[in-house]
XYZ file of C-alpha atoms in Angstrom:
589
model
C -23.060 1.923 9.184
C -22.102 2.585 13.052
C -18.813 1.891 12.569
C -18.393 4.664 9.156
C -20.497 7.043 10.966
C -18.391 6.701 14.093
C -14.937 7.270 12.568
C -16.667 9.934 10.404
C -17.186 11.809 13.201
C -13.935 11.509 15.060
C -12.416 12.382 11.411
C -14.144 15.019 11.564
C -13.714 16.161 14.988
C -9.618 15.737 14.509
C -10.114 18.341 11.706
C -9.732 15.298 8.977
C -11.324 15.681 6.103
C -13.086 13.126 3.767
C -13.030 13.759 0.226
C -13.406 10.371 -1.429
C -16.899 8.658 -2.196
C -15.368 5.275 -2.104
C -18.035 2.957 -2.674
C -17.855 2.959 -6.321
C -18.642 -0.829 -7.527
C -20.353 -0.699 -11.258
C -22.455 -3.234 -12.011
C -23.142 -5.003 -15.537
C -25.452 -7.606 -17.028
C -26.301 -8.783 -20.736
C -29.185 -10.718 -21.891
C -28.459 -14.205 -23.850
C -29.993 -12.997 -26.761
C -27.374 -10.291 -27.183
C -23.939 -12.529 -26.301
C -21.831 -13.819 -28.899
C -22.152 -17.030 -27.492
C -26.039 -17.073 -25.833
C -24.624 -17.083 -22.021
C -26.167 -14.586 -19.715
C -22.751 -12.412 -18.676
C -22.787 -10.381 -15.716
C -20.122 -8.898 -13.295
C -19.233 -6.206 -11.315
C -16.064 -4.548 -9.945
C -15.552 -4.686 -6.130
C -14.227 -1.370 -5.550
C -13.317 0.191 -2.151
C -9.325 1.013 -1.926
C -5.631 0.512 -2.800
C -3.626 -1.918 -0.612
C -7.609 -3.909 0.964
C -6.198 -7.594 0.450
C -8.428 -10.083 -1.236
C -8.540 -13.570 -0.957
C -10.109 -16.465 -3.130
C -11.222 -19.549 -1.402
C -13.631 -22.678 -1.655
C -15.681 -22.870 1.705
C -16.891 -26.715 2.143
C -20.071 -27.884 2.541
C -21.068 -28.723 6.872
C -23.174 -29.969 9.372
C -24.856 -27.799 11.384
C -25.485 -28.157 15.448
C -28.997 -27.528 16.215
C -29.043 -23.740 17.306
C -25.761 -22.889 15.409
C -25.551 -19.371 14.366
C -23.953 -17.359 11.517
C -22.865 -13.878 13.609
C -21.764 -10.603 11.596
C -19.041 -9.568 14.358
C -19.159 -6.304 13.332
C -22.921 -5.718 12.883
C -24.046 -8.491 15.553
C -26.534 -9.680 12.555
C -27.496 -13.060 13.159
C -28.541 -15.964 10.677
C -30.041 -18.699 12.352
C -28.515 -21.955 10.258
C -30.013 -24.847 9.040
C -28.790 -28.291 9.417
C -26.580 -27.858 6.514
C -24.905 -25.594 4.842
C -23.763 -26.056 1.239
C -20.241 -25.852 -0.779
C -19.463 -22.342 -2.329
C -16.226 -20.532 -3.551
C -16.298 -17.312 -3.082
C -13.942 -14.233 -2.853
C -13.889 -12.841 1.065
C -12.189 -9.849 3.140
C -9.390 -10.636 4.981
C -10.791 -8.309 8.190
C -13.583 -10.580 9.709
C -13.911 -8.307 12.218
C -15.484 -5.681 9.991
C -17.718 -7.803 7.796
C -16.782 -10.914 5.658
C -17.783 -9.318 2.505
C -17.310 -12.720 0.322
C -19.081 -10.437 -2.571
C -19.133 -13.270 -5.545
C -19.522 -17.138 -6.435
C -21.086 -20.254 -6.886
C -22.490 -22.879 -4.591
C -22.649 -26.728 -5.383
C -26.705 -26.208 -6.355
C -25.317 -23.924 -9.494
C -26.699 -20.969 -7.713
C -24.766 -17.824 -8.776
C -24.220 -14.817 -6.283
C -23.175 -10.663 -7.131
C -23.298 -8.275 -3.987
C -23.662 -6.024 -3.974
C -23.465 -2.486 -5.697
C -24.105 0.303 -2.808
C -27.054 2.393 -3.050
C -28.131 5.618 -1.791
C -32.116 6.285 -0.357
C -33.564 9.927 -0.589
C -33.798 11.007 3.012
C -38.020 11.717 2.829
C -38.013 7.508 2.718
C -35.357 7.024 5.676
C -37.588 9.186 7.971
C -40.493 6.790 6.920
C -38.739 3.556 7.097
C -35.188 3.898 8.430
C -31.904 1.502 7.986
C -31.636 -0.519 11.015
C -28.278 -0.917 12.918
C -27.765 -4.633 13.000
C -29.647 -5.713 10.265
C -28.551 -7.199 7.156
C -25.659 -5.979 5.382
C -23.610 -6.491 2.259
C -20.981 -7.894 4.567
C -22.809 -10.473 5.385
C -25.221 -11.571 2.274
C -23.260 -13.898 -0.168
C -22.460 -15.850 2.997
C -26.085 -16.044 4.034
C -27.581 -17.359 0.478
C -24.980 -19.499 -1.099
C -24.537 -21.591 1.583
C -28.370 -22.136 2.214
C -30.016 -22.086 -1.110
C -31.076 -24.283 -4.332
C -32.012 -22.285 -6.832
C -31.635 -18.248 -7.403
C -35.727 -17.271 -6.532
C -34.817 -19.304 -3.755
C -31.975 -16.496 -2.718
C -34.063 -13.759 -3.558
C -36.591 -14.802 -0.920
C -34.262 -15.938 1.252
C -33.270 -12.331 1.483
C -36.965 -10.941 1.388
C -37.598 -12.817 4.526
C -34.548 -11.716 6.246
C -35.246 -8.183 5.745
C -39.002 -8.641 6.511
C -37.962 -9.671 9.720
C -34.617 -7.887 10.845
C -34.372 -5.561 8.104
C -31.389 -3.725 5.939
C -28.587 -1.629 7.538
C -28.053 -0.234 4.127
C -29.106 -0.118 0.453
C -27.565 -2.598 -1.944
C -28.185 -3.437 -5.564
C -27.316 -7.501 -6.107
C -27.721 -10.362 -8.564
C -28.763 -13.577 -7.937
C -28.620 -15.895 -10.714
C -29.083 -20.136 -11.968
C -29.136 -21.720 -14.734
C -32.873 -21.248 -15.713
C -33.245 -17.268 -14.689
C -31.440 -14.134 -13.384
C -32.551 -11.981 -10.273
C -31.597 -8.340 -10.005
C -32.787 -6.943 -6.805
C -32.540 -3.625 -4.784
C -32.732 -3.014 -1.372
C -34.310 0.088 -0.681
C -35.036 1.119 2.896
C -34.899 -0.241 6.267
C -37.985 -3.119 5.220
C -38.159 -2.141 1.520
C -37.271 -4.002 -1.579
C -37.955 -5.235 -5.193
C -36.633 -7.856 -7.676
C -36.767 -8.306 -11.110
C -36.195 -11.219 -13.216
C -33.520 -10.220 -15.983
C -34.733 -10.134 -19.657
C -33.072 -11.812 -22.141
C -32.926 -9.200 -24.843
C -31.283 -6.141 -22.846
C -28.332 -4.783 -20.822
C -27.840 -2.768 -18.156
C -24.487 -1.135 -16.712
C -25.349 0.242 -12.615
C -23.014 2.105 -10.537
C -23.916 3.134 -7.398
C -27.668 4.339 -7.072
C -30.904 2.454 -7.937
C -32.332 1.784 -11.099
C -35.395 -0.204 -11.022
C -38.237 1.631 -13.263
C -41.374 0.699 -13.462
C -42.472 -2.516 -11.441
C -45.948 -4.737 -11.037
C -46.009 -5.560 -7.792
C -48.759 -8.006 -8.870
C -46.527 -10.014 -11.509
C -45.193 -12.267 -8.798
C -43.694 -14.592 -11.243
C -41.309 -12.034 -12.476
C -41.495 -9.614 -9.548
C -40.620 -10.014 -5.711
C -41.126 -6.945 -3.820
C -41.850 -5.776 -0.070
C -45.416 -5.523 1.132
C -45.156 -1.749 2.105
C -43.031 -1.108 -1.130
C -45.759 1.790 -2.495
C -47.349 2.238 1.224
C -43.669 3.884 2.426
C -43.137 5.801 -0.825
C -46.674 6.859 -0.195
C -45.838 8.067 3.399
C -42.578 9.658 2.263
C -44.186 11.944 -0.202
C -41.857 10.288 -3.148
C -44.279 8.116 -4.427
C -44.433 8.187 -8.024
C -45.871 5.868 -10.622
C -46.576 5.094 -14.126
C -49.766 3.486 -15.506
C -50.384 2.632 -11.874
C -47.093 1.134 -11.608
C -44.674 2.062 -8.858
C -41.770 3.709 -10.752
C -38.858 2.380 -7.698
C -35.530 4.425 -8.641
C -37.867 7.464 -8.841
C -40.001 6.594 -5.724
C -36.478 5.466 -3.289
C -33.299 7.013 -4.702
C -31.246 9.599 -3.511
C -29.750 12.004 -6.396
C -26.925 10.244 -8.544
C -23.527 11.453 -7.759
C -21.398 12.915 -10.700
C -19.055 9.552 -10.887
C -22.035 7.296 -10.721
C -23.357 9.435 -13.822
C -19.644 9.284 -15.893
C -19.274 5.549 -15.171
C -23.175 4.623 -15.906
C -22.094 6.582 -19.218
C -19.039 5.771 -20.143
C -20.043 1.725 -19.449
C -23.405 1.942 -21.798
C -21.462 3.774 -24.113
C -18.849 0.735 -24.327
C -20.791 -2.137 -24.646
C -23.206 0.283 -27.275
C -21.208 2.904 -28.832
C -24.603 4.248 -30.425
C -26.133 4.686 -27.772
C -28.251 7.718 -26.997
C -26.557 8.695 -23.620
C -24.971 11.572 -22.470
C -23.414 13.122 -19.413
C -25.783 15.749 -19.328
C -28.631 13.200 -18.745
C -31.129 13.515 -15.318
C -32.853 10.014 -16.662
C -31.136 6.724 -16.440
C -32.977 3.535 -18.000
C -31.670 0.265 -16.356
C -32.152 -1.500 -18.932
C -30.848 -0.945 -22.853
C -31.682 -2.446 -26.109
C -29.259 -2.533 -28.752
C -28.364 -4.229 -32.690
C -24.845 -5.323 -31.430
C -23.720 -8.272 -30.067
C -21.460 -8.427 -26.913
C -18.382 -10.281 -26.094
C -16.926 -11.619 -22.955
C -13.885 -9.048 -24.417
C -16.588 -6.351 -24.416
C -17.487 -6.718 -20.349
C -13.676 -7.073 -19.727
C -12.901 -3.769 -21.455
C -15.949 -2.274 -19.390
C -14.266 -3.392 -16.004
C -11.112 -1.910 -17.246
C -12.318 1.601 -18.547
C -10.157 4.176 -17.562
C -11.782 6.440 -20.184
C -10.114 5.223 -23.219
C -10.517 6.598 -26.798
C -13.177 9.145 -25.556
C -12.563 13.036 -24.746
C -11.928 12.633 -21.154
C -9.112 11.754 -18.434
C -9.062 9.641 -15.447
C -9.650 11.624 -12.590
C -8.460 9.804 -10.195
C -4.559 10.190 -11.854
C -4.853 13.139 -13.275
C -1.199 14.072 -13.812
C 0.517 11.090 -14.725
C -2.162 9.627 -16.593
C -1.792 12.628 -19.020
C 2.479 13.015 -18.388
C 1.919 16.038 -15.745
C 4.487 15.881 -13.602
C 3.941 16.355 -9.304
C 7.184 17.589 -7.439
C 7.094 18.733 -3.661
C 10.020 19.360 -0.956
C 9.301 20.388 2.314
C 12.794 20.931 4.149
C 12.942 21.728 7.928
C 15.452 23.705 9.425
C 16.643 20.497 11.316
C 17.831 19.560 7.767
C 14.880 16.639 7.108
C 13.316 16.582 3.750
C 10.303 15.324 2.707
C 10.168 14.292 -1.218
C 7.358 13.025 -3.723
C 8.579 12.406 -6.446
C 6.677 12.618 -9.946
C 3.947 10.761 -10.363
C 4.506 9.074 -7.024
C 1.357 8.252 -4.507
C 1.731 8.776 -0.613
C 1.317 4.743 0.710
C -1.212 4.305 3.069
C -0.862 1.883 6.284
C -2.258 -0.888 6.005
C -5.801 -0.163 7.123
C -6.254 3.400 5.808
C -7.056 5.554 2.221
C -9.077 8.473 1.955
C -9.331 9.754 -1.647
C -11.533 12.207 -3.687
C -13.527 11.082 -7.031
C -12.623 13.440 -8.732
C -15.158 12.902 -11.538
C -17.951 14.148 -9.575
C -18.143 18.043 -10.332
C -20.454 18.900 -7.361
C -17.582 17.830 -4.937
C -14.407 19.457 -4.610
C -12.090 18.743 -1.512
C -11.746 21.338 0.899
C -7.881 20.422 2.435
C -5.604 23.312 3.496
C -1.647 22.993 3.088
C -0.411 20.368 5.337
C -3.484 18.877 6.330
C -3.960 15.030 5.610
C -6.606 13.000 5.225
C -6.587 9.765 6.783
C -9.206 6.753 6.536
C -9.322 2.585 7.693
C -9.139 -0.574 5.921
C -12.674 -1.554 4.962
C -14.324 2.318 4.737
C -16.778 3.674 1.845
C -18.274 6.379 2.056
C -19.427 9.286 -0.357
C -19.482 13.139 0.310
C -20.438 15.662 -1.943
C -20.021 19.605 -1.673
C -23.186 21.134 0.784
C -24.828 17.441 1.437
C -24.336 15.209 4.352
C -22.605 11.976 3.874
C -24.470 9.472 3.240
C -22.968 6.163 4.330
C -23.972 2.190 4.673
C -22.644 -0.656 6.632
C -20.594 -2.008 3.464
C -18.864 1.418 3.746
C -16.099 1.232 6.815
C -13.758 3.692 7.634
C -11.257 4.256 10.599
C -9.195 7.605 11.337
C -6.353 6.680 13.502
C -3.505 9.677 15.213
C -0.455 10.039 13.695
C -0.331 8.128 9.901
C -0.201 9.540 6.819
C -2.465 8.974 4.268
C -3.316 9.790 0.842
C -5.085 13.218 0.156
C -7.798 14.113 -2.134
C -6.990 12.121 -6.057
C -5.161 14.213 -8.526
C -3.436 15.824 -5.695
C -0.220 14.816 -3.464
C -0.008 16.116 -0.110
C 3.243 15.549 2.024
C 2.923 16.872 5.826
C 6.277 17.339 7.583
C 5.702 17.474 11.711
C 6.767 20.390 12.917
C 7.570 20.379 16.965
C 7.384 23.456 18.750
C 9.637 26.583 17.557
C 10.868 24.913 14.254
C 10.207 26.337 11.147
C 9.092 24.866 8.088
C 9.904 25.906 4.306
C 7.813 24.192 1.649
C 8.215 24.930 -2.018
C 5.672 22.939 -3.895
C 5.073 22.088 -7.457
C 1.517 20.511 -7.087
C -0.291 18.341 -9.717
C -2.734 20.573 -12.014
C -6.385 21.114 -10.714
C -8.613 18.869 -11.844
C -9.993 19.667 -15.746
C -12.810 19.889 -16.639
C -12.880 16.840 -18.746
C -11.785 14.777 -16.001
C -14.275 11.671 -15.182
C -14.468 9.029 -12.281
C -14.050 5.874 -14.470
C -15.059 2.760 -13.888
C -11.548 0.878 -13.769
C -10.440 3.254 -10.910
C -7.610 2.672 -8.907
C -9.746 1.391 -5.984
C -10.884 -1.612 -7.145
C -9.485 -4.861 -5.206
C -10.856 -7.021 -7.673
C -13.479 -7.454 -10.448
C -15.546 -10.797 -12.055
C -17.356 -11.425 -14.567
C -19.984 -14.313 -14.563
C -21.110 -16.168 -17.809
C -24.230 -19.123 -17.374
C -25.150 -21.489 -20.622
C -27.225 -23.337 -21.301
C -25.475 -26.200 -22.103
C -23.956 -26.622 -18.983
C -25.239 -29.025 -16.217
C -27.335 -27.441 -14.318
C -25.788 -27.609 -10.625
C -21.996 -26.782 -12.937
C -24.001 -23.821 -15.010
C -21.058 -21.865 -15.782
C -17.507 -19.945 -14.845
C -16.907 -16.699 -13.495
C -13.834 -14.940 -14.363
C -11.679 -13.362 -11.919
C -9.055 -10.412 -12.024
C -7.358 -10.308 -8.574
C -6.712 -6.742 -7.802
C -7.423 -4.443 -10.275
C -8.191 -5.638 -13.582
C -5.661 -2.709 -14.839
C -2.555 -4.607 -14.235
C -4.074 -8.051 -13.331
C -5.400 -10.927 -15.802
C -9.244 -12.626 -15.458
C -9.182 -16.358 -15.155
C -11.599 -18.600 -15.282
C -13.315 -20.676 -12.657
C -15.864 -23.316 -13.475
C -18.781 -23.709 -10.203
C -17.512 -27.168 -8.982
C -14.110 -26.660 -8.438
C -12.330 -27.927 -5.373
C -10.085 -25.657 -3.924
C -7.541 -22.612 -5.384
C -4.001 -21.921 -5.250
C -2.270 -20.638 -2.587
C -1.357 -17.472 -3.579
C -4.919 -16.631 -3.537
C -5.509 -17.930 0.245
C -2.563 -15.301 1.713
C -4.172 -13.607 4.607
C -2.166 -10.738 5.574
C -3.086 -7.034 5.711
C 0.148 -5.809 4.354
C 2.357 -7.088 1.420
C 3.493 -10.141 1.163
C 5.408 -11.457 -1.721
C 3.450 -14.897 -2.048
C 0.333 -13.183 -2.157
C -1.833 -12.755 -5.946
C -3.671 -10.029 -4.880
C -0.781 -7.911 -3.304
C 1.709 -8.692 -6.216
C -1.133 -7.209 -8.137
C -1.508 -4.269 -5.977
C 2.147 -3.181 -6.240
C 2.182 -3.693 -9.891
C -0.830 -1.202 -9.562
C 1.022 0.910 -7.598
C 4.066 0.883 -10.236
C 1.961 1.976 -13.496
C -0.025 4.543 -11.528
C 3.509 6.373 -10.960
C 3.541 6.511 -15.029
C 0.256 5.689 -16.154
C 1.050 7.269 -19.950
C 3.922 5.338 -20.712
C 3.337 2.496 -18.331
C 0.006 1.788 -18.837
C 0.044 0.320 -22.747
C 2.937 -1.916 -22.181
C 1.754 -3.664 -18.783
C -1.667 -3.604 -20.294
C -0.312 -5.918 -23.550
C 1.708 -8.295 -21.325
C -1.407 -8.811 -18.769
C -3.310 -9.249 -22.106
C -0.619 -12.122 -23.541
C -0.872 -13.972 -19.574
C -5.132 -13.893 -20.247
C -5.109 -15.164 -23.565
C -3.612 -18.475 -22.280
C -6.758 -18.866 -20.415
C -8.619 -17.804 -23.274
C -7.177 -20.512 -25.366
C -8.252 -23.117 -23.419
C -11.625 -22.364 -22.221
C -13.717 -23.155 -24.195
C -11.600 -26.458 -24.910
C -12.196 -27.000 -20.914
C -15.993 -26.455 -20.899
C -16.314 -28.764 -23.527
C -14.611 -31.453 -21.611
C -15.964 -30.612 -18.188
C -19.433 -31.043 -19.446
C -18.377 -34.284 -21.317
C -17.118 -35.216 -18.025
C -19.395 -34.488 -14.989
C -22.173 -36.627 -17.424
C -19.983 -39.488 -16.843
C -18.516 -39.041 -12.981
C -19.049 -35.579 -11.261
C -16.785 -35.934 -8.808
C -14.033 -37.096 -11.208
C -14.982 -33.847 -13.149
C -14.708 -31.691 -9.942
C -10.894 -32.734 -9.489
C -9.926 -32.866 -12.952
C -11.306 -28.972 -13.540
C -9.918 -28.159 -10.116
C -6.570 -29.182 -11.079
C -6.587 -27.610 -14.827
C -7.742 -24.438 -13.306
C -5.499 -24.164 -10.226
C -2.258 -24.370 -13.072
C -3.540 -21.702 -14.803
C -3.476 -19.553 -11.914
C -0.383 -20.849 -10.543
C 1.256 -20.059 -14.242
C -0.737 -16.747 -14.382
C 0.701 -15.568 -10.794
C 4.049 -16.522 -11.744
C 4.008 -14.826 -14.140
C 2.893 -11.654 -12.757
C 5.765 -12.104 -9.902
C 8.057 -11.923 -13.178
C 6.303 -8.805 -14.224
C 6.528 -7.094 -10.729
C 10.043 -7.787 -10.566
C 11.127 -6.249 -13.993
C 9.332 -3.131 -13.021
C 10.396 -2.892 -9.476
C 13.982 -3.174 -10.899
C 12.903 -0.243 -13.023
C-alpha cells in the first residue's frame, strides 16, 4: 500500500492522472451438486495489466535452518518458517522486489490455494481498525500457506493467526480449498476477518468488493472469524445484523464500483441465464441457487466474457471492438509526425499502464490534450469521480519522467514534445466517447492470466484434482490442465524477463493480445476458434489422463508424479508451439 500511495502522489504531483481501477480479478465458485461432473470448480482471473509477465513454476519441497525467515522485500512482512516447507506449483510475478504474488496452486498435501480478489473497506471501519503497513499482503499469502499447511482449515487459520498477530495491509477475498471442504474467506480490516465453508448446492461469481452475508460467529465448524469481528463494526457505527447475525459485506464494505457491479452481473448471468439480476441492483447475494447444471465450458466462457450475446460493449476497446476507427497525427514544424493508427494501442514500457474502466459510470477521466498518463509494473489501484482512491498493497504503481503510456481505455492519446519556441499542429480523429451501453467485462484486456480449479472426489486425496491454466489472457490464450503432483513445467513458462521475449508463453500470448485488440471485430472470432481447436486437444485427453493418474498413484506415486509430469509438460510444449505459429501468421498480417 506504501508503495501505490507513494507513486500516487508523485503522479499526482507531476500533474499525471490516474484513471484506471486496475485491480479487477473476478472470482467464481460452484457447488458439486450443480457440476456436470460433481467436482467443486472454482477460479478466478488475475487481472492487473497488459505486458506484467507471468511465470509458471513447481517450487520444491526444503529444509528449513532454525530461525529461517520468509521476508516480503517490498512490505518487510515476515513469516517465521518451520522446519519444512512443502512442494507447491504455483504461478508467481516476475518482480520479487514488489511482492511475489504466486496467486494459485497446489501443494503435495492436496491443499488448493486462490488469492486473492481485492477488496475495498468503508472508511468508518479503517478509522476503527486500520490496514497496517507491513502486514500481510496478497503478495505474500499463497507463499505463506501452501508451503506450510495440510489440509485447507489448516490455511484458513494459518492466516487467522497471522493477521491476529501482525495484521492485513489490505483487504482480500481468497479460497482455500482440499479434497473434503472449500474455504472462502475475506479479509476485512487491519485485524478483521471471516470464513465460510462453501456449500455444495450454490454458486457465487465476486469481483472486487466483499460479499459475505449473514455469518454465526458461533458455528465454528463452518465459520472462522476474528474475535473483534462485530466489536469493530460496533465501534465504526456500520454494524448491522440479521436475526442477531453479523451481516459482514454490509457491516465492512466500501460501495461497489460500477465494473465490479457489470462483471458480478454479467458472470451470474452466464453461468444462470435466468437469473434475477440486474445492473440496476444495490443488493448482491454471494451465493446463488439455480436448476442448471454447470460445465467446466461454462466457467471458461465466464473468464472470457467480453460481453458477448448481451446488449452491451467492452469498454475497455470501445472502437475496435465495435469497427470504430481511431486516427491521430500530430506533425511538428521540425517535420516529425506522430501516428496511431486505427485501432492501434500506445505500448507501455515495460513496467508501466495506466488505464480507465470504462464500465464504471461514476468515473470518467479527467485528461486534457496532450497529457499522458503513466503508471509501473505491478500497480492497482481504483479511482472513481469525487472519492479518494482507495488502494491496497496488491495494488503497485510507479510514475516514472519521460515514458509514454497508455491513456484512459476507449481513448488514444499521442503526446509529441515540444521544446521551447516550436509549434505544434494536431488534427485528431479520436475514438467515440464511451456509450452508454459500454461495460467493464470480466475478460478485460488486463488480465495476465486466469485458472480454473476442479477437486473430485475420486481423486486421491493428497492428488485431489487439476487446475486449468490460460497464460495471459484467456482471450487469445488456451487453458491446460495441471494435475497437483506434477514435477516441473516447460520452459516457456519459466522465462523471466520483463519485456518480450520470443521463448516466453506468457509474452507470445500478450502480443497475440495485443494483435486482436487492434481489430477486435474481425479478429476476435477467428483467433478465438483456433485457441478453441489448440484447447480441445487437452480436452480430449483429460479425462483419459485422470483416469490413469488415479489408476496409477494407487500403485506407485512417484511413478505417477513423472508419468503426469511428462504427459502434461507435451501438452503445453504442443500448445505453445502452436501459439508461436499463431503469433507469427498474424504478425505477418
Amino acid at each position: 500500500m506504501k508503495k501505490l500511495l507513494t507513486s500516487m502522489m508523485a503522479m499526482l504531483s507531476a500533474g499525471v492522472l490516474l484513471t484506471q481501477p486496475i485491480a479487477a480479478c473476478t472470482g467464481v465458485y460452484v457447488g458439486k451438486d450443480l457440476t456436470e461432473d460433481g467436482s467443486v470448480i472454482f477460479g478466478r482471473t488475475e487481472d492487473l495489466e497488459q505486458s506484467h509477465n507471468k511465470t509458471f513454476v513447481v517450487v520444491e519441497a526444503t529444509e528449513n535452518e532454525e530461525g529461517a525467515k520468509l521476508v516480503d522485500e517490498y512490505t518487510k512482512f515476515e513469516f517465521e518458517l518451520p522446519a519444512e516447507s512443502y512442494k507447491y506449483f504455483a504461478v508467481p510475478d516476475t518482480t520479487p522486489e514488489w511482492g511475489l504474488y504466486y496467486e494459485a496452486g497446489y501443494n503435495e498435501y492436496g491443499v488448493a490455494m486462490d488469492a486473492t480478489t481485492t477488496t475495498y473497506t468503508n472508511d468508518e471501519v479503517l478509522a476503527v481498525d486500520p490496514l497496517v503497513e507491513n502486514g500481510l499482503s496478497e503478495g505474500i499469502m499463497t507463499t505463506v500457506v501452501l508451503g506450510h499447511v495440510k489440509t485447507a482449515r489448516e490455511g484458513v487459520e494459518l492466516l487467522a493467526s497471522i493477521i491476529d498477530e501482525k495484521g492485513s495491509s489490505e483487504g482480500n477475498g481468497l479460497i482455500i480449498a482440499d479434497k473434503n471442504e472449500t474455504w472462502y474467506m475475506e479479509i476485512l480490516s487491519g485485524h478483521q476477518y471471516a470464513a465460510m465453508k462453501l456449500p455444495d448446492d450454490m454458486f457465487a461469481v465476486f469481483p472486487n468488493s466483499f460479499f459475505l452475508e449473514t455469518v454465526d460467529v458461533e458455528d465454528t465448524e463452518n465459520v472462522i472469524a476474528s474475535a473483534d469481528l462485530i466489536k469493530t463494526a460496533e465501534e465504526a457505527g456500520t454494524y448491522v445484523e440479521e436475526e442477531g447475525m453479523i451481516r459482514v459485506a454490509d457491516s465492512y464494505a466500501a460501495e461497489i464500483d460500477p465494473g465490479s457491479i457489470s462483471r458480478y452481473w454479467s458472470g451470474v448471468k452466464t453461468l444462470d441465464p435466468d437469473a434475477e439480476v440486474s445492473l440496476d441492483d444495490t443488493e448482491f447475494p454471494f451465493l446463488h441457487s439455480t436448476d442448471k447444471t454447470i460445465t467446466l465450458d461454462d466457467v471458461m466462457s465466464l473468464q472470457r466474457n467480453r460481453l458477448e450475446d448481451t446488449d452491451y460493449i467492452p469498454a475497455d476497446n470501445i472502437a475496435s471492438a465495435t469497427g470504430g476507427q481511431v486516427v491521430k497525427e500530430t506533425e511538428t514544424t521540425e517535420g516529425e509526425e506522430a501516428e496511431v493508427t486505427e485501432g492501434e494501442e500506445t505500448e507501455a514500457s515495460e513496467s508501466e499502464e495506466a488505464e480507465a474502466t470504462e464500465g464504471e459510470e461514476s468515473e470518467e477521466a479527467e485528461a486534457t490534450e496532450g497529457e499522458e498518463t503513466e503508471v509501473a509494473e505491478s500497480e492497482e489501484a481504483e479511482a472513481t469521480e469525487g472519492e479518494e482512491t482507495e488502494v491496497t498493497e496488491s495494488e503497485e504503481a510507479e510514475a516514472t519522467e519521460s515514458e509514454e503510456a497508455e491513456a484512459t481505455e476507449g481513448e488514444e492519446c499521442e503526446e509529441a514534445e515540444v521544446t521551447e519556441g516550436e509549434e505544434t499542429e494536431t488534427t485528431e480523429k479520436q475514438e467515440p466517447e464511451k456509450p452508454e451501453n459500454a461495460l467493464y467485462p470480466i475478460g478485460n484486456k488486463n488480465t495476465m492470466e486466469a485458472h480454473i480449479f476442479q477437486i473430485y472426489e475420486d481423486m486421491p486425496e493428497q492428488v485431489p484434482g487439476v487446475m486449468w491454466l490460460a497464460m495471459g489472457s484467456p482471450t487469445v490464450s488456451p487453458y491446460l490442465p495441471y494435475f497437483g503432483n506434477i514435477n516441473d513445467t516447460i520452459s516457456a513458462y519459466q522465462v523471466e524477463t520483463n519485456e518480450y521475449d520470443p521463448d516466453s508463453f506468457y509474452w507470445a500470448v500478450d502480443n497475440l493480445l495485443t494483435i486482436m485488440l487492434e481489430d477486435e471485430e474481425n479478429l476476435k472470432p477467428e483467433i478465438r476458434e483456433k485457441i478453441l481447436a489448440i484447447e480441445k486437444a487437452g480436452k480430449d485427453k483429460y479425462e483419459e489422463l485422470r483416469q490413469e493418474l488415479i489408476t496409477m498413484y494407487a500403485e506407485d506415486p512417484q511413478a505417477a508424479a513423472e508419468w503426469i509430469t511428462e504427459q502434461t509438460m507435451q501438452l503445453a510444449q504442443d500448445a505453445f508451439d502452436q501459439i508461436k505459429d499463431l503469433e507469427a501468421e498474424y504478425v505477418e498480417k
